[in-house]
Coordinates of C-alpha atoms in Angstrom, one line a residue:
Chain A
M1 CA 77.4 178.0 320.2
G2 CA 79.7 180.9 319.6
V3 CA 80.9 183.4 322.1
T4 CA 77.9 185.5 323.3
C5 CA 77.5 188.7 325.2
V6 CA 74.2 189.5 326.9
S7 CA 73.6 193.0 328.1
Q8 CA 70.9 195.4 329.1
M9 CA 69.9 198.4 327.0
P10 CA 68.6 201.2 329.1
V11 CA 65.3 202.7 328.0
A12 CA 65.8 205.9 326.1
E13 CA 64.9 209.2 327.8
G14 CA 61.2 210.0 327.4
K15 CA 60.5 206.9 325.5
S16 CA 58.7 203.7 326.3
V17 CA 60.3 200.2 326.3
Q18 CA 58.6 199.4 323.0
Q19 CA 59.8 202.6 321.3
T20 CA 63.4 201.9 322.4
V21 CA 63.2 198.4 321.0
E22 CA 61.9 199.8 317.8
L23 CA 64.8 202.3 317.6
L24 CA 67.3 199.5 318.1
T25 CA 65.7 197.1 315.6
R26 CA 65.6 199.9 313.0
K27 CA 69.3 200.6 313.5
L28 CA 70.0 196.9 313.0
E29 CA 67.9 196.7 309.8
M30 CA 69.8 199.7 308.4
L31 CA 73.0 198.0 309.1
G32 CA 71.8 195.2 306.9
A33 CA 70.7 192.5 309.4
E34 CA 68.0 190.1 308.3
K35 CA 65.1 189.2 310.5
Q36 CA 65.1 185.5 311.3
G37 CA 62.2 184.5 313.5
T38 CA 61.7 185.1 317.2
F39 CA 63.3 184.0 320.4
C40 CA 62.3 183.5 324.0
V41 CA 64.4 183.0 327.2
D42 CA 62.5 182.5 330.4
C43 CA 63.5 181.9 334.0
E44 CA 61.7 180.6 337.1
T45 CA 63.0 180.8 340.6
Y46 CA 62.8 178.1 343.2
H47 CA 63.9 178.1 346.8
T48 CA 64.4 175.2 349.1
A49 CA 61.3 174.7 351.3
A50 CA 61.7 175.4 355.0
S51 CA 61.2 171.7 355.8
T52 CA 64.4 170.6 354.2
L53 CA 66.5 173.4 355.7
G54 CA 66.6 172.3 359.2
S55 CA 68.4 169.1 358.5
Q56 CA 71.2 170.7 356.6
G57 CA 71.8 173.8 358.7
Q58 CA 72.2 176.1 355.7
T59 CA 70.3 179.1 354.4
G60 CA 67.9 178.4 351.6
K61 CA 69.5 178.6 348.2
L62 CA 67.8 180.0 345.1
M63 CA 67.7 177.7 342.1
Y64 CA 66.9 179.1 338.6
V65 CA 65.3 176.9 336.0
M66 CA 65.7 178.5 332.5
H67 CA 64.7 177.7 329.0
N68 CA 66.2 179.1 325.8
S69 CA 64.3 178.8 322.5
E70 CA 67.7 178.4 320.8
Y71 CA 67.9 175.0 322.5
P72 CA 64.2 173.9 322.5
L73 CA 64.8 170.4 323.8
S74 CA 67.0 171.5 326.8
C75 CA 66.4 172.9 330.2
F76 CA 69.0 174.8 332.2
A77 CA 69.1 174.6 336.0
L78 CA 71.5 176.8 337.9
F79 CA 72.5 178.1 341.2
E80 CA 74.1 181.5 341.6
N81 CA 77.9 181.0 341.8
G82 CA 77.2 177.3 341.5
P83 CA 77.0 174.6 338.9
C84 CA 74.8 174.9 335.8
L85 CA 73.1 171.7 334.8
I86 CA 72.0 171.2 331.2
A87 CA 69.2 168.6 331.1
D88 CA 66.4 167.7 328.7
T89 CA 62.8 169.0 329.0
N90 CA 61.8 166.3 331.4
F91 CA 63.6 168.2 334.1
D92 CA 60.4 170.4 334.3
V93 CA 58.4 167.3 335.0
L94 CA 60.9 166.4 337.8
M95 CA 60.5 169.9 339.3
V96 CA 56.8 169.3 339.5
K97 CA 57.5 166.0 341.5
L98 CA 59.9 167.9 343.7
K99 CA 57.1 170.4 344.7
G100 CA 57.4 169.5 348.3
F101 CA 61.0 170.3 348.5
F102 CA 61.4 173.2 346.2
Q103 CA 58.9 175.9 346.1
S104 CA 58.5 178.3 343.2
A105 CA 58.9 181.9 344.5
K106 CA 55.7 183.7 343.9
A107 CA 55.4 185.9 340.7
S108 CA 59.0 185.1 340.0
K109 CA 58.7 184.1 336.4
I110 CA 60.7 186.5 334.2
E111 CA 61.2 186.2 330.5
T112 CA 62.5 188.0 327.5
R113 CA 60.9 187.8 324.0
G114 CA 61.8 189.4 320.8
T115 CA 63.2 189.1 317.3
R116 CA 66.3 187.4 316.0
Y117 CA 68.5 189.1 313.5
Q118 CA 71.3 187.6 311.5
Y119 CA 74.1 189.8 310.3
C120 CA 76.9 187.7 308.6
D121 CA 78.4 185.7 311.4
F122 CA 76.6 187.6 314.2
L123 CA 73.3 186.6 315.6
V124 CA 71.6 189.5 317.5
K125 CA 68.6 189.1 319.7
V126 CA 66.7 192.1 321.0
G127 CA 64.1 191.3 323.5
T128 CA 61.6 192.9 325.9
V129 CA 62.1 191.6 329.5
T130 CA 58.7 191.1 331.1
M131 CA 57.6 190.1 334.6
G132 CA 54.0 189.2 334.4
P133 CA 52.1 191.6 332.2
S134 CA 54.5 194.5 332.4
A135 CA 57.7 195.2 330.5
R136 CA 60.6 195.9 332.7
G137 CA 63.6 196.4 330.4
I138 CA 65.4 195.5 327.2
S139 CA 67.9 192.6 326.7
V140 CA 70.4 192.5 323.9
E141 CA 72.3 189.3 323.1
V142 CA 75.0 189.2 320.4
E143 CA 76.6 185.9 319.4
Y144 CA 79.6 185.5 317.2
G145 CA 79.1 182.1 315.7
P146 CA 82.6 181.1 314.4
C147 CA 84.5 181.5 317.6
V148 CA 84.2 179.6 320.9
V149 CA 87.1 181.1 322.8
A150 CA 86.2 184.4 324.5
S151 CA 89.6 185.9 324.5
D152 CA 90.0 185.4 320.8
C153 CA 87.0 187.4 319.7
W154 CA 86.1 189.8 322.4
S155 CA 87.5 192.8 320.7
L156 CA 85.6 192.0 317.5
L157 CA 82.4 191.6 319.4
L158 CA 83.0 194.9 321.2
E159 CA 83.5 196.7 317.9
F160 CA 80.3 195.3 316.6
L161 CA 78.4 196.1 319.7
Q162 CA 79.6 199.7 319.5
S163 CA 78.4 200.0 316.0
F164 CA 74.7 199.8 317.0
L165 CA 74.6 200.3 320.8
G166 CA 76.9 203.3 320.8
S167 CA 77.4 204.6 324.3
H168 CA 75.4 201.8 325.9
T169 CA 78.0 199.2 325.0
P170 CA 78.7 196.9 327.9
G171 CA 82.0 195.8 329.4
A172 CA 83.3 192.2 329.1
P173 CA 80.8 189.9 330.8
A174 CA 81.8 188.4 334.1
V175 CA 81.6 184.8 332.8
F176 CA 84.6 185.6 330.5
G177 CA 86.5 186.7 333.5
N178 CA 88.7 184.0 334.9
R179 CA 88.6 181.5 332.1
H180 CA 89.7 183.4 329.0
D181 CA 90.9 180.4 327.2
A182 CA 88.1 178.0 328.1
V183 CA 85.6 176.9 325.5
Y184 CA 82.4 179.0 325.6
G185 CA 79.2 177.1 326.0
P186 CA 75.4 177.6 326.3
A187 CA 75.6 177.4 330.1
D188 CA 77.7 180.6 330.1
T189 CA 74.9 182.4 328.1
M190 CA 72.3 181.3 330.6
V191 CA 74.4 182.5 333.5
Q192 CA 74.6 185.9 331.8
Y193 CA 70.8 185.9 331.4
M194 CA 70.3 185.0 335.0
E195 CA 72.5 187.9 336.1
L196 CA 70.6 190.3 333.8
F197 CA 67.2 189.1 335.1
N198 CA 68.4 189.5 338.7
K199 CA 69.6 193.0 338.0
I200 CA 66.3 194.0 336.4
R201 CA 64.5 192.4 339.4
K202 CA 66.5 194.5 341.8
Q203 CA 65.9 197.7 339.8
Q204 CA 62.2 196.9 339.9
Q205 CA 62.3 196.4 343.7
A206 CA 64.2 199.6 344.2
A207 CA 61.8 201.6 342.0
A208 CA 58.8 200.1 343.9
F209 CA 60.5 201.0 347.2
M210 CA 60.9 204.6 346.1
E211 CA 57.3 205.1 345.2
Chain B
M1 CA 77.8 169.4 309.5
R2 CA 74.7 167.4 310.3
K3 CA 74.4 165.7 313.6
I4 CA 72.4 162.5 313.9
L5 CA 71.1 161.2 317.3
S6 CA 71.7 157.5 317.2
P7 CA 68.7 155.3 317.9
R8 CA 70.9 152.7 319.6
V9 CA 69.7 151.4 322.8
R10 CA 72.0 151.3 325.8
G11 CA 70.9 150.7 329.3
Y12 CA 68.2 153.0 330.2
R13 CA 69.2 155.2 327.2
Q14 CA 66.4 153.7 325.1
D15 CA 64.4 156.3 326.8
F16 CA 66.5 159.0 325.3
L17 CA 64.4 158.5 322.2
K18 CA 62.1 160.8 324.1
I19 CA 64.6 163.5 323.4
A20 CA 63.2 163.2 319.9
Q21 CA 59.8 163.6 321.5
V22 CA 58.8 160.2 320.0
Y23 CA 56.6 158.6 322.6
P24 CA 56.4 154.8 322.2
V25 CA 53.1 154.7 320.5
P26 CA 54.8 152.5 317.8
Y27 CA 54.0 149.7 320.3
L28 CA 50.5 149.6 318.9
T29 CA 51.8 149.1 315.4
G30 CA 54.2 146.4 316.5
G31 CA 57.1 148.0 314.7
S32 CA 60.4 148.8 316.3
E33 CA 61.1 152.4 316.6
S34 CA 64.1 153.1 314.4
S35 CA 63.5 156.8 314.2
C36 CA 66.4 159.1 314.0
V37 CA 66.4 162.7 314.8
V38 CA 68.4 164.9 312.5
F39 CA 69.3 168.3 313.7
N40 CA 70.3 170.7 311.0
L41 CA 73.1 172.7 312.3
D42 CA 74.1 174.2 308.9
T43 CA 71.9 177.3 308.9
M44 CA 71.1 179.7 311.7
E45 CA 67.4 179.1 311.3
A46 CA 65.3 180.0 314.3
P47 CA 64.1 176.9 316.2
P48 CA 60.4 176.8 317.0
V49 CA 59.5 178.9 320.1
T50 CA 57.3 177.0 322.5
M51 CA 54.5 179.2 323.8
M52 CA 53.3 177.0 326.6
P53 CA 55.3 176.1 329.7
V54 CA 55.8 172.3 330.3
T55 CA 54.5 172.1 333.9
G56 CA 51.2 170.4 334.1
G57 CA 50.4 169.0 330.7
T58 CA 53.0 166.4 330.1
I59 CA 52.2 162.7 329.6
N60 CA 52.9 160.6 332.7
M61 CA 55.2 157.8 331.7
M62 CA 55.0 154.5 333.6
E63 CA 57.6 151.8 333.8
Y64 CA 56.3 148.2 333.7
L65 CA 58.8 145.8 335.2
L66 CA 59.3 142.1 335.5
Q67 CA 62.4 140.7 337.3
G68 CA 64.1 137.4 337.7
S69 CA 67.6 136.0 338.0
V70 CA 69.8 133.2 336.7
L71 CA 72.9 131.6 338.1
D72 CA 76.2 132.4 336.4
H73 CA 76.5 129.0 334.8
S74 CA 73.1 129.4 333.1
L75 CA 73.9 132.7 331.5
E76 CA 75.1 131.4 328.2
S77 CA 71.9 129.5 327.4
L78 CA 69.7 132.5 328.4
I79 CA 71.7 134.8 326.2
H80 CA 71.4 132.3 323.3
R81 CA 67.6 132.2 323.7
L82 CA 67.3 135.9 324.0
R83 CA 69.4 136.4 320.9
G84 CA 66.9 134.2 319.0
L85 CA 63.8 135.8 320.4
C86 CA 64.7 139.5 320.4
D87 CA 65.2 142.0 317.6
N88 CA 68.1 141.3 315.4
M89 CA 71.0 143.6 316.3
E90 CA 74.6 143.5 317.2
P91 CA 75.0 142.0 320.7
E92 CA 75.2 145.0 323.0
T93 CA 76.9 145.1 326.4
F94 CA 77.0 147.8 328.9
L95 CA 79.0 148.9 331.9
D96 CA 77.3 151.5 334.0
H97 CA 77.9 153.2 337.3
E98 CA 74.8 154.1 339.2
M99 CA 74.6 156.4 342.3
V100 CA 71.4 156.7 344.3
F101 CA 70.8 160.1 345.9
L102 CA 68.3 160.9 348.7
L103 CA 66.8 164.2 349.8
K104 CA 65.5 164.1 353.3
G105 CA 62.7 166.4 354.2
Q106 CA 60.0 166.6 356.8
Q107 CA 58.1 163.9 355.0
A108 CA 58.8 160.4 356.4
S109 CA 60.1 159.0 353.1
P110 CA 63.0 160.7 351.4
F111 CA 63.0 161.6 347.7
V112 CA 65.1 159.2 345.7
L113 CA 66.9 160.0 342.5
R114 CA 69.1 157.7 340.5
A115 CA 72.1 159.0 338.5
R116 CA 73.6 156.7 336.0
R117 CA 76.6 157.1 333.8
S118 CA 78.2 154.9 331.2
M119 CA 81.7 153.8 331.9
D120 CA 82.4 152.3 328.5
R121 CA 80.9 154.9 326.2
A122 CA 82.7 158.2 326.2
G123 CA 80.5 161.2 325.6
A124 CA 77.2 159.6 326.5
P125 CA 75.1 161.9 328.6
W126 CA 74.4 161.1 332.3
H127 CA 71.0 159.7 333.0
L128 CA 68.8 160.9 335.9
R129 CA 65.8 158.7 336.8
Y130 CA 62.9 159.2 339.2
L131 CA 60.8 156.2 340.1
G132 CA 57.5 156.6 341.9
Q133 CA 55.8 154.2 344.3
P134 CA 54.5 151.0 342.6
E135 CA 50.8 151.3 341.7
M136 CA 48.7 149.2 343.9
G137 CA 45.8 148.4 341.7
D138 CA 44.7 145.5 339.8
K139 CA 46.0 142.3 341.3
N140 CA 45.7 140.7 337.9
R141 CA 48.1 143.1 336.4
H142 CA 51.2 141.0 335.6
A143 CA 53.9 143.6 335.9
L144 CA 55.0 146.1 338.5
V145 CA 53.9 149.5 337.4
R146 CA 55.4 152.7 338.7
N147 CA 55.7 156.3 337.5
C148 CA 59.0 157.1 335.9
V149 CA 60.7 160.3 334.8
D150 CA 63.9 160.0 332.7
I151 CA 66.2 162.9 332.2
A152 CA 69.4 163.2 330.2
T153 CA 71.9 165.6 331.7
S154 CA 75.3 167.0 331.4
E155 CA 78.3 165.6 333.3
N156 CA 78.1 167.9 336.4
L157 CA 75.0 166.1 337.6
T158 CA 76.4 164.9 341.0
D159 CA 77.7 168.4 341.9
F160 CA 74.4 169.8 341.0
L161 CA 72.4 167.2 343.1
M162 CA 74.7 167.9 346.1
E163 CA 74.0 171.7 345.6
M164 CA 70.3 170.9 345.6
G165 CA 70.7 169.1 349.0
F166 CA 70.8 165.5 347.9
R167 CA 73.2 163.1 349.5
M168 CA 74.5 159.9 348.0
D169 CA 73.1 156.9 349.7
H170 CA 74.8 154.1 347.8
E171 CA 76.4 153.2 344.5
F172 CA 77.1 150.2 342.4
V173 CA 78.4 149.1 339.0
A174 CA 76.2 147.2 336.6
K175 CA 77.7 145.1 333.8
G176 CA 75.8 143.0 331.4
H177 CA 73.9 142.6 328.1
L178 CA 71.1 144.4 326.6
F179 CA 68.4 143.2 324.2
R180 CA 65.2 144.6 322.9
K181 CA 62.0 143.4 321.3
G182 CA 59.8 146.3 320.0
I183 CA 59.4 148.6 323.0
M184 CA 60.4 145.9 325.5
K185 CA 63.9 146.1 326.9
I186 CA 65.6 143.1 328.4
M187 CA 68.7 143.5 330.5
V188 CA 70.8 140.7 331.9
Y189 CA 73.4 142.1 334.2
K190 CA 75.5 141.6 337.3
I191 CA 75.7 144.0 340.1
F192 CA 79.1 144.8 341.6
R193 CA 79.6 146.4 345.0
I194 CA 82.1 149.3 345.0
L195 CA 84.7 148.7 347.8
V196 CA 86.2 152.2 348.0
P197 CA 83.5 155.0 347.6
G198 CA 84.1 156.8 344.4
N199 CA 86.6 154.3 343.0
T200 CA 84.9 152.2 340.3
D201 CA 88.0 150.1 339.6
S202 CA 87.9 148.1 342.9
T203 CA 84.6 146.2 342.7
E204 CA 83.4 142.9 343.8
A205 CA 80.4 140.9 342.6
L206 CA 77.4 141.0 344.8
S207 CA 76.3 137.5 344.0
L208 CA 76.9 134.4 341.8
S209 CA 74.0 135.3 339.6
Y210 CA 72.7 137.7 337.0
L211 CA 69.7 139.9 337.4
V212 CA 67.2 139.7 334.5
E213 CA 64.9 142.6 333.9
L214 CA 62.1 143.0 331.4
S215 CA 60.9 146.6 331.2
V216 CA 58.7 148.9 329.1
V217 CA 58.3 152.6 329.5
A218 CA 55.0 153.6 328.1
P219 CA 52.4 156.3 328.7
A220 CA 50.0 155.7 331.6
G221 CA 46.9 153.7 330.9
Q222 CA 48.3 151.2 328.4
D223 CA 47.8 148.1 330.5
V224 CA 47.8 145.8 327.5
V225 CA 51.6 146.3 327.7
S226 CA 51.8 144.0 330.7
D227 CA 50.0 141.2 328.9
D228 CA 52.6 141.3 326.2
M229 CA 55.3 141.3 328.7
K230 CA 53.8 138.2 330.3
N231 CA 53.6 136.4 327.0
F232 CA 57.3 137.2 326.3
A233 CA 58.3 136.0 329.8
E234 CA 56.5 132.7 329.2
Q235 CA 58.9 132.1 326.3
L236 CA 61.9 132.4 328.6
K237 CA 60.7 129.7 331.0
P238 CA 62.2 127.5 332.3
L239 CA 65.6 129.2 331.8
V240 CA 64.4 132.2 334.0
H241 CA 61.2 132.9 335.8
L242 CA 60.3 136.6 335.4
E243 CA 57.8 137.8 337.9
K244 CA 56.4 140.9 339.5
I245 CA 58.5 141.6 342.6
D246 CA 57.2 144.2 345.0
P247 CA 60.2 146.1 346.5
K248 CA 58.3 146.8 349.7
R249 CA 58.0 143.1 350.5
L250 CA 61.8 142.8 350.5
M251 CA 62.4 145.5 353.1

């Protein structure tokens, strides 16, 4: 896959999530992007069960199991700041077997669904992030297909992002950070989605706390 | 550029045909599964979006197993007979390194996972395997039956397992030959003990014999599979006696 940037689009003032998504997609269509199907990225959280913690003397870790419709036969499992494993879909069956050791955090499933747009060599995916029945935010993913090295095409990606995100353009993703010359892979995209989902979850918790 | 997933069988990697979501129903037609999966990477077409999560509704795959052994000096005659009985293909050898990981919890028995990698095929994915307890059912059933989950993974499998809390219990190197007949897989291999942990170059053979395994991975409930395995095993007598060996009786 090419170098990808995943970012969050804040909801426009006085508008709902759906209306903001529509504004964005209309902008993309005016640019000349073609609609090409839909996409879905989802994430489930597991934490090590209390029974296994005692023997290791460490705090429970959170494990994220994610799927990306762009890779329908794969399953991504990652730890925050840890390794990201790319496995086939039988990994989900294995997680069912590991029920006694890894418990799914309640109501933790978060996903983003939306439309895919192709604009020349760019693939843009605008999705609504939902937790349960309610929409919590908007995710924007832009992939530049021809290039796999982040440092070579970040400026081009930035320019393209500015053309339709305007002032909401994000900075360089943290995954690009240290390894500018390393080959970009799907695992890096999933790490970006995990960070986005965690950010949205925290925003949700803060908002709930304020009420 | 089109990418083709090879249908070649190597070690447990026959089960990678599951990546193509082709379950071994071809067993019933008697044909060999030479299906290829072709992924079209030319266009940026949207792949299909699955609506349902995978959790509860997958088919439970079972491994049917018969084992036996032959002494080193009988290996050639066994290979010769297998070459005649099995599907016609280039003789295939394999050299695999397997590590067994345990996760200890409050339950009495730890959770066992087997991570296997090919040492002679660069670029092949790692193979993670879960094997359940043998099903204690029909005494007349000819083969050992246990639940099995096979997963192809990327190369950072061992780091990931350690992060999950698994610890390596033991490791070994398996070197041998691979044959297949329909959905039956026959492996004749020698197990090597690794002398220095982590160093697969210094190994020593565990015994003066080769382990022979006849296995089938099929959806649960297809017990007729074990009858066919028994019939095939009959044809290998008296070179090797393949039988159902209950691992618990050896402990």
